Coordinates of C-alpha atoms in Angstrom, one line a residue:
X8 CA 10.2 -8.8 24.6
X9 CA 6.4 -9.7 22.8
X10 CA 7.0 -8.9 19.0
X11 CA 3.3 -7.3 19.4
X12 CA 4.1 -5.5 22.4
X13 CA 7.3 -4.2 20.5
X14 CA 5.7 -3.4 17.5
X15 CA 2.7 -1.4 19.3
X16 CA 5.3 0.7 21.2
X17 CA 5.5 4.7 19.4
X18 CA 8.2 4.6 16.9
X19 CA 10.6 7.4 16.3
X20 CA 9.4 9.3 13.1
X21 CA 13.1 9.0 11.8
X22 CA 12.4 4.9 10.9
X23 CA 9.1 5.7 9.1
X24 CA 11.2 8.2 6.9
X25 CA 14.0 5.7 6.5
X26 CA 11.2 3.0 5.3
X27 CA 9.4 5.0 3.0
X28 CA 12.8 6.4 1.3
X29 CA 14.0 2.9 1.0
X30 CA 11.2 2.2 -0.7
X31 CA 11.0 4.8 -3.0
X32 CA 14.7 4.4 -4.0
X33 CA 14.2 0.9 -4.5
X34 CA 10.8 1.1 -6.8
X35 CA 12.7 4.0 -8.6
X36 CA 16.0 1.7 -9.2
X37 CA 13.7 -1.3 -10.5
X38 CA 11.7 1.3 -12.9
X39 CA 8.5 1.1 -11.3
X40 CA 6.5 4.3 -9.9
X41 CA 5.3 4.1 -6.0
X42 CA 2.3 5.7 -5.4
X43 CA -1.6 3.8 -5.2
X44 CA -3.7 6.5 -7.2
X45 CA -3.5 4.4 -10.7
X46 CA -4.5 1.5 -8.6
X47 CA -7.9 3.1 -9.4
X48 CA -7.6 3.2 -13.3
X49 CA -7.0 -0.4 -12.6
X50 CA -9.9 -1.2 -10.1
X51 CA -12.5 1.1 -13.0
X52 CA -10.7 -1.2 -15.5
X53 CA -11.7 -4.5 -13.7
X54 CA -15.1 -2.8 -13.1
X55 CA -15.6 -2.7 -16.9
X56 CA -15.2 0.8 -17.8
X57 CA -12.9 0.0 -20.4
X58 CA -16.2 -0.3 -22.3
X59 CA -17.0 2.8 -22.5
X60 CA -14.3 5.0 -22.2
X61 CA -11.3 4.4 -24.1
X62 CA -8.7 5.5 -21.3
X63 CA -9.5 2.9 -19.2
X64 CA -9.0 0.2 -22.1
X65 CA -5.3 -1.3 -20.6
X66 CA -3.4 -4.1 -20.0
X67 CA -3.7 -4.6 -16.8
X68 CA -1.4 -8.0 -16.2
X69 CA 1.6 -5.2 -15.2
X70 CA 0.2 -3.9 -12.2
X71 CA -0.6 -6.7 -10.3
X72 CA 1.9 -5.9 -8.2
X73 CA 0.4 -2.9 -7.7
X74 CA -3.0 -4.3 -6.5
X75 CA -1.3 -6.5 -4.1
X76 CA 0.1 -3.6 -2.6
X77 CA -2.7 -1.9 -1.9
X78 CA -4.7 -5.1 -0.5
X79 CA -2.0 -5.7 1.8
X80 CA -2.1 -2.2 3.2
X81 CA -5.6 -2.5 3.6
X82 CA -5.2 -5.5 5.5
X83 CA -1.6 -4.4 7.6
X84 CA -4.9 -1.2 8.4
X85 CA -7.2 -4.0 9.5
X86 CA -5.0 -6.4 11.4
X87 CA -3.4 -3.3 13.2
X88 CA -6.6 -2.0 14.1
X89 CA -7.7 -5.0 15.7
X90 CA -5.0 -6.6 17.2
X91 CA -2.4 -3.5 17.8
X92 CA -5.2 -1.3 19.4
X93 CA -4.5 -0.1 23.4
X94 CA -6.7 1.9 25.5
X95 CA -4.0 4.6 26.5
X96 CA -3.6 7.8 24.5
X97 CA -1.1 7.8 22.0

């Protein structure tokens, strides 16, 4: 079987749970927090609003990670788009 063909198939919504708990066990075990909204006090941090408002002065070196995260699900949202897409109703 095509790994794209496999992938592409409708999942059971028990493996998406599975993933997602897996990853929030695993975040929570290495001390980090899962979720993407501070990715935005970083992006208005790298925008330079640390300028002018003093809640957006931070380090941001730490959350790298976290920036990498969210540009790879943008791209895993492009790529699937594009190459994953079928005609047939879902």
């Amino acid at each position: 079987m095509d790994i794209i063909n496999w992938i592409s198939q409708p999942w059971h919504w028990a493996i998406g749970g599975l993933a997602i708990a897996a990853l929030s066990i695993s975040m929570t075990l290495m001390g980090q927090k899962f979720g993407v909204s501070s990715s935005f006090k970083v992006l208005c941090t790298w925008a330079g609003a640390g300028k002018r408002i003093p809640y957006f002065r931070i380090d941001t070196k730490g959350e790298r990670w976290r920036m990498l995260f969210v540009a790879g699900g943008v791209l895993g949202g492009v790529i699937s788009a594009h190459l994953l897409r079928s005609p047939e109703p879902v």
